[in-house]
């Protein structure tokens, strides 16, 4: 069974640009969550999508957005990139996003802002 | 302020030693999860504890959930270099959908 796939693995952008990251969940998983991981703040929740709808949102500015398609694949977009957006962005999927279901993480997209 | 505080932040030990890492909170959690993250990879779920006082074992790893469900510990017996990684605890912040909050982790290095 294929795991969670994130593309690209590495990305270099400059300030002011925008970026789109992609996540393909495990087949059959309908919940996709996105996280930002930095050495200073650790793993922080961005948002969760379920059945193409954003169900929960963390405390990030509106520059961070996402969407989910009918096949459960998800994309995350960051506009007007800032130096502080440099981080590892992780995607996780689960069957329905409830607390008794394990989350399966992808290996992340390493985003560097110059 | 972190909802989940993990300690120690860093741990460097020799192969064969025992160690314990802690995850503490002032809030009650319905469940806590432990993950291990290796360099260049995403976190991998090790265990979920749901009952106060619960103890779960995974080979040389022993996980305990505090009686009041505010804290948890992970004990590793006879650590091996393969145990090297970042150990993260996480718990849900809402009663509905599972949206976990993560501790900042304990970075463990086991030297051969």
PDB file of C-alpha atoms in Angstrom:
ATOM      1  CA  UNK A   1       0.000   0.000   0.000  1.00  0.00           C
ATOM      2  CA  UNK A   2       1.569   3.294  -1.084  1.00  0.00           C
ATOM      3  CA  UNK A   3       2.166   5.839   1.656  1.00  0.00           C
ATOM      4  CA  UNK A   4       1.532   9.559   1.656  1.00  0.00           C
ATOM      5  CA  UNK A   5       3.362  11.227  -1.209  1.00  0.00           C
ATOM      6  CA  UNK A   6       4.434  14.838  -1.136  1.00  0.00           C
ATOM      7  CA  UNK A   7       5.888  16.745  -4.063  1.00  0.00           C
ATOM      8  CA  UNK A   8       8.228  18.354  -4.578  1.00  0.00           C
ATOM      9  CA  UNK A   9      10.686  17.208  -1.879  1.00  0.00           C
ATOM     10  CA  UNK A  10      12.720  20.393  -2.069  1.00  0.00           C
ATOM     11  CA  UNK A  11      11.901  23.880  -3.229  1.00  0.00           C
ATOM     12  CA  UNK A  12      13.800  27.152  -3.274  1.00  0.00           C
ATOM     13  CA  UNK A  13      11.910  30.408  -3.709  1.00  0.00           C
ATOM     14  CA  UNK A  14      12.551  34.095  -3.169  1.00  0.00           C
ATOM     15  CA  UNK A  15      10.638  36.552  -1.047  1.00  0.00           C
ATOM     16  CA  UNK A  16       7.377  37.713  -2.560  1.00  0.00           C
ATOM     17  CA  UNK A  17       6.873  34.654  -4.729  1.00  0.00           C
ATOM     18  CA  UNK A  18       4.145  32.098  -4.226  1.00  0.00           C
ATOM     19  CA  UNK A  19       4.372  28.343  -4.000  1.00  0.00           C
ATOM     20  CA  UNK A  20       2.076  25.331  -4.329  1.00  0.00           C
ATOM     21  CA  UNK A  21       2.791  22.048  -2.570  1.00  0.00           C
ATOM     22  CA  UNK A  22       1.056  18.784  -3.341  1.00  0.00           C
ATOM     23  CA  UNK A  23       0.003  15.836  -1.202  1.00  0.00           C
ATOM     24  CA  UNK A  24      -1.430  12.498  -2.282  1.00  0.00           C
ATOM     25  CA  UNK A  25      -2.923  10.644   0.681  1.00  0.00           C
ATOM     26  CA  UNK A  26      -3.072   6.927   1.233  1.00  0.00           C
ATOM     27  CA  UNK A  27      -5.762   5.387  -0.931  1.00  0.00           C
ATOM     28  CA  UNK A  28      -9.092   5.492   0.886  1.00  0.00           C
ATOM     29  CA  UNK A  29      -8.056   8.213   3.314  1.00  0.00           C
ATOM     30  CA  UNK A  30     -10.383  11.195   3.209  1.00  0.00           C
ATOM     31  CA  UNK A  31      -8.770  13.472   5.787  1.00  0.00           C
ATOM     32  CA  UNK A  32      -5.646  15.425   4.889  1.00  0.00           C
ATOM     33  CA  UNK A  33      -3.878  17.723   7.332  1.00  0.00           C
ATOM     34  CA  UNK A  34      -0.991  20.089   6.728  1.00  0.00           C
ATOM     35  CA  UNK A  35       1.722  21.066   9.206  1.00  0.00           C
ATOM     36  CA  UNK A  36       4.672  23.428   9.302  1.00  0.00           C
ATOM     37  CA  UNK A  37       7.787  22.222  11.099  1.00  0.00           C
ATOM     38  CA  UNK A  38      10.586  24.585  12.117  1.00  0.00           C
ATOM     39  CA  UNK A  39      13.398  24.170  14.661  1.00  0.00           C
ATOM     40  CA  UNK A  40      12.068  27.060  16.714  1.00  0.00           C
ATOM     41  CA  UNK A  41       8.350  26.310  16.796  1.00  0.00           C
ATOM     42  CA  UNK A  42       8.245  22.580  16.184  1.00  0.00           C
ATOM     43  CA  UNK A  43       5.297  21.031  14.388  1.00  0.00           C
ATOM     44  CA  UNK A  44       2.375  23.400  13.992  1.00  0.00           C
ATOM     45  CA  UNK A  45      -1.009  22.602  12.511  1.00  0.00           C
ATOM     46  CA  UNK A  46      -2.015  24.597   9.435  1.00  0.00           C
ATOM     47  CA  UNK A  47      -5.371  23.155   8.353  1.00  0.00           C
ATOM     48  CA  UNK A  48      -7.306  19.975   7.711  1.00  0.00           C
ATOM     49  CA  UNK A  49      -9.429  19.034   4.731  1.00  0.00           C
ATOM     50  CA  UNK A  50     -12.131  16.394   4.630  1.00  0.00           C
ATOM     51  CA  UNK A  51     -14.345  15.661   1.651  1.00  0.00           C
ATOM     52  CA  UNK A  52     -13.062  18.741  -0.202  1.00  0.00           C
ATOM     53  CA  UNK A  53     -13.947  21.067   2.685  1.00  0.00           C
ATOM     54  CA  UNK A  54     -11.667  22.789   5.134  1.00  0.00           C
ATOM     55  CA  UNK A  55     -12.795  21.398   8.451  1.00  0.00           C
ATOM     56  CA  UNK A  56     -10.266  22.921  10.838  1.00  0.00           C
ATOM     57  CA  UNK A  57      -7.738  25.711  10.654  1.00  0.00           C
ATOM     58  CA  UNK A  58      -4.708  26.601  12.725  1.00  0.00           C
ATOM     59  CA  UNK A  59      -3.389  30.017  13.627  1.00  0.00           C
ATOM     60  CA  UNK A  60      -1.643  31.006  10.401  1.00  0.00           C
ATOM     61  CA  UNK A  61      -2.158  34.106   8.234  1.00  0.00           C
ATOM     62  CA  UNK A  62      -4.385  34.082   5.181  1.00  0.00           C
ATOM     63  CA  UNK A  63      -1.331  33.788   2.930  1.00  0.00           C
ATOM     64  CA  UNK A  64      -1.523  30.096   3.711  1.00  0.00           C
ATOM     65  CA  UNK A  65      -4.374  28.356   1.924  1.00  0.00           C
ATOM     66  CA  UNK A  66      -5.255  24.942   0.684  1.00  0.00           C
ATOM     67  CA  UNK A  67      -7.740  22.840  -1.133  1.00  0.00           C
ATOM     68  CA  UNK A  68      -8.729  19.237  -1.574  1.00  0.00           C
ATOM     69  CA  UNK A  69      -9.881  17.531  -4.721  1.00  0.00           C
ATOM     70  CA  UNK A  70     -12.515  14.866  -5.184  1.00  0.00           C
ATOM     71  CA  UNK A  71      -9.848  12.146  -5.163  1.00  0.00           C
ATOM     72  CA  UNK A  72      -8.694  13.438  -1.732  1.00  0.00           C
ATOM     73  CA  UNK A  73      -5.426  14.794  -3.098  1.00  0.00           C
ATOM     74  CA  UNK A  74      -4.620  18.119  -1.516  1.00  0.00           C
ATOM     75  CA  UNK A  75      -2.609  21.189  -2.362  1.00  0.00           C
ATOM     76  CA  UNK A  76      -1.291  23.922  -0.125  1.00  0.00           C
ATOM     77  CA  UNK A  77      -0.502  27.394  -1.389  1.00  0.00           C
ATOM     78  CA  UNK A  78       1.595  30.081   0.238  1.00  0.00           C
ATOM     79  CA  UNK A  79       1.507  33.528  -1.313  1.00  0.00           C
ATOM     80  CA  UNK A  80       3.843  36.498  -0.847  1.00  0.00           C
ATOM     81  CA  UNK A  81       6.550  34.320   0.646  1.00  0.00           C
ATOM     82  CA  UNK A  82       8.535  35.609   3.615  1.00  0.00           C
ATOM     83  CA  UNK A  83      11.898  34.468   4.947  1.00  0.00           C
ATOM     84  CA  UNK A  84      10.131  33.025   7.977  1.00  0.00           C
ATOM     85  CA  UNK A  85       8.168  30.645   5.771  1.00  0.00           C
ATOM     86  CA  UNK A  86      11.296  28.535   5.355  1.00  0.00           C
ATOM     87  CA  UNK A  87      10.314  25.228   6.882  1.00  0.00           C
ATOM     88  CA  UNK A  88       9.501  21.592   6.350  1.00  0.00           C
ATOM     89  CA  UNK A  89       5.866  21.291   5.297  1.00  0.00           C
ATOM     90  CA  UNK A  90       4.309  17.982   6.203  1.00  0.00           C
ATOM     91  CA  UNK A  91       1.091  16.433   5.062  1.00  0.00           C
ATOM     92  CA  UNK A  92      -0.696  13.669   6.945  1.00  0.00           C
ATOM     93  CA  UNK A  93      -3.686  11.571   6.007  1.00  0.00           C
ATOM     94  CA  UNK A  94      -6.117   9.431   7.946  1.00  0.00           C
ATOM     95  CA  UNK A  95      -9.343   7.638   7.183  1.00  0.00           C
ATOM     96  CA  UNK A  96     -11.689  10.254   8.611  1.00  0.00           C
ATOM     97  CA  UNK A  97      -9.575  12.419  10.890  1.00  0.00           C
ATOM     98  CA  UNK A  98     -10.983  11.187  14.196  1.00  0.00           C
ATOM     99  CA  UNK A  99      -8.787  10.828  17.265  1.00  0.00           C
ATOM    100  CA  UNK A 100      -8.794   7.020  17.248  1.00  0.00           C
ATOM    101  CA  UNK A 101      -7.330   6.786  13.762  1.00  0.00           C
ATOM    102  CA  UNK A 102      -3.587   7.060  13.204  1.00  0.00           C
ATOM    103  CA  UNK A 103      -2.233   9.834  11.044  1.00  0.00           C
ATOM    104  CA  UNK A 104       0.210   8.829   8.342  1.00  0.00           C
ATOM    105  CA  UNK A 105       2.747  11.452   7.420  1.00  0.00           C
ATOM    106  CA  UNK A 106       4.539  12.061   4.159  1.00  0.00           C
ATOM    107  CA  UNK A 107       8.244  12.877   4.133  1.00  0.00           C
ATOM    108  CA  UNK A 108       7.546  16.558   3.606  1.00  0.00           C
ATOM    109  CA  UNK A 109       8.529  19.372   1.287  1.00  0.00           C
ATOM    110  CA  UNK A 110      11.564  21.344   2.403  1.00  0.00           C
ATOM    111  CA  UNK A 111      10.901  24.976   1.423  1.00  0.00           C
ATOM    112  CA  UNK A 112      13.752  27.467   1.525  1.00  0.00           C
ATOM    113  CA  UNK A 113      13.140  31.163   0.996  1.00  0.00           C
ATOM    114  CA  UNK A 114      16.074  33.293  -0.168  1.00  0.00           C
TER     115      UNK A 114
ATOM    116  CA  UNK B   1       3.542  28.693  25.546  1.00  0.00           C
ATOM    117  CA  UNK B   2       3.587  25.057  24.477  1.00  0.00           C
ATOM    118  CA  UNK B   3       0.537  23.035  25.461  1.00  0.00           C
ATOM    119  CA  UNK B   4       2.759  19.960  25.569  1.00  0.00           C
ATOM    120  CA  UNK B   5       6.202  20.323  27.119  1.00  0.00           C
ATOM    121  CA  UNK B   6       8.754  17.658  26.322  1.00  0.00           C
ATOM    122  CA  UNK B   7      11.962  16.995  28.221  1.00  0.00           C
ATOM    123  CA  UNK B   8      14.786  16.691  27.838  1.00  0.00           C
ATOM    124  CA  UNK B   9      15.142  18.609  24.608  1.00  0.00           C
ATOM    125  CA  UNK B  10      18.314  16.754  23.635  1.00  0.00           C
ATOM    126  CA  UNK B  11      19.730  13.422  24.739  1.00  0.00           C
ATOM    127  CA  UNK B  12      22.991  11.818  23.667  1.00  0.00           C
ATOM    128  CA  UNK B  13      23.729   8.367  25.050  1.00  0.00           C
ATOM    129  CA  UNK B  14      25.752   5.237  24.398  1.00  0.00           C
ATOM    130  CA  UNK B  15      24.317   2.040  22.976  1.00  0.00           C
ATOM    131  CA  UNK B  16      22.933  -0.179  25.713  1.00  0.00           C
ATOM    132  CA  UNK B  17      21.905   2.608  28.083  1.00  0.00           C
ATOM    133  CA  UNK B  18      18.349   3.141  29.291  1.00  0.00           C
ATOM    134  CA  UNK B  19      16.515   6.440  28.982  1.00  0.00           C
ATOM    135  CA  UNK B  20      13.202   8.098  29.707  1.00  0.00           C
ATOM    136  CA  UNK B  21      11.664  11.080  27.959  1.00  0.00           C
ATOM    137  CA  UNK B  22       8.705  13.020  29.242  1.00  0.00           C
ATOM    138  CA  UNK B  23       5.670  14.806  27.860  1.00  0.00           C
ATOM    139  CA  UNK B  24       3.828  17.082  30.286  1.00  0.00           C
ATOM    140  CA  UNK B  25       0.823  19.371  30.136  1.00  0.00           C
ATOM    141  CA  UNK B  26      -1.397  21.335  32.464  1.00  0.00           C
ATOM    142  CA  UNK B  27      -4.371  20.222  30.348  1.00  0.00           C
ATOM    143  CA  UNK B  28      -6.151  16.899  30.320  1.00  0.00           C
ATOM    144  CA  UNK B  29      -5.956  14.980  27.068  1.00  0.00           C
ATOM    145  CA  UNK B  30      -8.374  12.313  25.906  1.00  0.00           C
ATOM    146  CA  UNK B  31      -5.417  10.538  24.333  1.00  0.00           C
ATOM    147  CA  UNK B  32      -1.756  11.074  23.581  1.00  0.00           C
ATOM    148  CA  UNK B  33       0.296   9.800  20.717  1.00  0.00           C
ATOM    149  CA  UNK B  34       4.030   9.256  20.399  1.00  0.00           C
ATOM    150  CA  UNK B  35       5.827   9.607  17.084  1.00  0.00           C
ATOM    151  CA  UNK B  36       9.418   9.099  15.991  1.00  0.00           C
ATOM    152  CA  UNK B  37      10.826  11.216  13.204  1.00  0.00           C
ATOM    153  CA  UNK B  38      14.099  10.327  11.498  1.00  0.00           C
ATOM    154  CA  UNK B  39      16.115  12.907   9.547  1.00  0.00           C
ATOM    155  CA  UNK B  40      14.618  13.625   6.136  1.00  0.00           C
ATOM    156  CA  UNK B  41      11.416  11.763   6.897  1.00  0.00           C
ATOM    157  CA  UNK B  42       7.994  12.445   8.302  1.00  0.00           C
ATOM    158  CA  UNK B  43       6.922  11.378  11.796  1.00  0.00           C
ATOM    159  CA  UNK B  44       5.854   7.762  12.232  1.00  0.00           C
ATOM    160  CA  UNK B  45       3.255   6.872  14.830  1.00  0.00           C
ATOM    161  CA  UNK B  46       4.596   4.576  17.568  1.00  0.00           C
ATOM    162  CA  UNK B  47       1.650   4.316  19.933  1.00  0.00           C
ATOM    163  CA  UNK B  48      -1.585   5.895  21.128  1.00  0.00           C
ATOM    164  CA  UNK B  49      -2.460   5.843  24.829  1.00  0.00           C
ATOM    165  CA  UNK B  50      -6.034   6.572  25.822  1.00  0.00           C
ATOM    166  CA  UNK B  51      -6.646   5.420  29.405  1.00  0.00           C
ATOM    167  CA  UNK B  52      -5.199   7.091  32.503  1.00  0.00           C
ATOM    168  CA  UNK B  53      -2.494   4.858  33.966  1.00  0.00           C
ATOM    169  CA  UNK B  54      -2.214   2.837  30.777  1.00  0.00           C
ATOM    170  CA  UNK B  55       1.112   1.175  29.971  1.00  0.00           C
ATOM    171  CA  UNK B  56       1.926  -0.033  26.482  1.00  0.00           C
ATOM    172  CA  UNK B  57       5.027  -1.867  25.351  1.00  0.00           C
ATOM    173  CA  UNK B  58       6.528  -1.932  21.896  1.00  0.00           C
ATOM    174  CA  UNK B  59       9.593  -4.192  22.021  1.00  0.00           C
ATOM    175  CA  UNK B  60      12.144  -2.192  24.064  1.00  0.00           C
ATOM    176  CA  UNK B  61       9.898   0.877  24.276  1.00  0.00           C
ATOM    177  CA  UNK B  62       7.489   1.331  27.195  1.00  0.00           C
ATOM    178  CA  UNK B  63       4.887   4.087  27.086  1.00  0.00           C
ATOM    179  CA  UNK B  64       2.899   5.262  30.081  1.00  0.00           C
ATOM    180  CA  UNK B  65      -0.052   7.636  30.293  1.00  0.00           C
ATOM    181  CA  UNK B  66      -0.410   9.480  33.576  1.00  0.00           C
ATOM    182  CA  UNK B  67      -3.353   8.701  35.846  1.00  0.00           C
ATOM    183  CA  UNK B  68      -4.712  12.234  35.362  1.00  0.00           C
ATOM    184  CA  UNK B  69      -4.102  12.070  31.593  1.00  0.00           C
ATOM    185  CA  UNK B  70      -1.930  15.195  31.726  1.00  0.00           C
ATOM    186  CA  UNK B  71       1.417  13.552  31.119  1.00  0.00           C
ATOM    187  CA  UNK B  72       3.122  10.645  29.458  1.00  0.00           C
ATOM    188  CA  UNK B  73       6.535   9.049  29.398  1.00  0.00           C
ATOM    189  CA  UNK B  74       8.526   6.925  27.000  1.00  0.00           C
ATOM    190  CA  UNK B  75      11.171   4.588  28.390  1.00  0.00           C
ATOM    191  CA  UNK B  76      13.679   2.882  26.121  1.00  0.00           C
ATOM    192  CA  UNK B  77      15.609  -0.099  27.438  1.00  0.00           C
ATOM    193  CA  UNK B  78      19.047  -0.924  26.061  1.00  0.00           C
ATOM    194  CA  UNK B  79      18.994   1.808  23.431  1.00  0.00           C
ATOM    195  CA  UNK B  80      20.353   1.034  19.985  1.00  0.00           C
ATOM    196  CA  UNK B  81      21.648   3.350  17.234  1.00  0.00           C
ATOM    197  CA  UNK B  82      18.447   2.614  15.314  1.00  0.00           C
ATOM    198  CA  UNK B  83      16.513   4.402  18.068  1.00  0.00           C
ATOM    199  CA  UNK B  84      18.111   7.683  17.032  1.00  0.00           C
ATOM    200  CA  UNK B  85      15.531  10.270  16.052  1.00  0.00           C
ATOM    201  CA  UNK B  86      13.182  12.988  17.190  1.00  0.00           C
ATOM    202  CA  UNK B  87      10.502  11.734  19.580  1.00  0.00           C
ATOM    203  CA  UNK B  88       7.309  13.747  19.506  1.00  0.00           C
ATOM    204  CA  UNK B  89       4.225  13.558  21.657  1.00  0.00           C
ATOM    205  CA  UNK B  90       0.896  14.852  20.405  1.00  0.00           C
ATOM    206  CA  UNK B  91      -2.639  15.184  21.687  1.00  0.00           C
ATOM    207  CA  UNK B  92      -5.985  16.401  20.309  1.00  0.00           C
ATOM    208  CA  UNK B  93      -7.060  19.938  21.127  1.00  0.00           C
ATOM    209  CA  UNK B  94     -10.661  19.628  20.073  1.00  0.00           C
ATOM    210  CA  UNK B  95     -13.246  17.060  20.957  1.00  0.00           C
ATOM    211  CA  UNK B  96     -14.449  16.545  17.430  1.00  0.00           C
ATOM    212  CA  UNK B  97     -12.060  16.031  14.576  1.00  0.00           C
ATOM    213  CA  UNK B  98      -8.585  14.990  15.603  1.00  0.00           C
ATOM    214  CA  UNK B  99      -6.359  18.047  15.356  1.00  0.00           C
ATOM    215  CA  UNK B 100      -3.239  17.304  17.331  1.00  0.00           C
ATOM    216  CA  UNK B 101      -0.960  19.696  19.072  1.00  0.00           C
ATOM    217  CA  UNK B 102       2.642  18.576  19.167  1.00  0.00           C
ATOM    218  CA  UNK B 103       5.370  18.992  21.692  1.00  0.00           C
ATOM    219  CA  UNK B 104       8.692  20.283  20.374  1.00  0.00           C
ATOM    220  CA  UNK B 105      10.218  16.853  20.758  1.00  0.00           C
ATOM    221  CA  UNK B 106      13.212  15.146  22.283  1.00  0.00           C
ATOM    222  CA  UNK B 107      16.122  14.689  19.928  1.00  0.00           C
ATOM    223  CA  UNK B 108      17.831  11.388  20.776  1.00  0.00           C
ATOM    224  CA  UNK B 109      21.223  10.271  19.519  1.00  0.00           C
ATOM    225  CA  UNK B 110      22.428   6.786  20.390  1.00  0.00           C
ATOM    226  CA  UNK B 111      26.128   6.280  19.771  1.00  0.00           C
ATOM    227  CA  UNK B 112      27.443   2.808  18.844  1.00  0.00           C
TER     228      UNK B 112
END
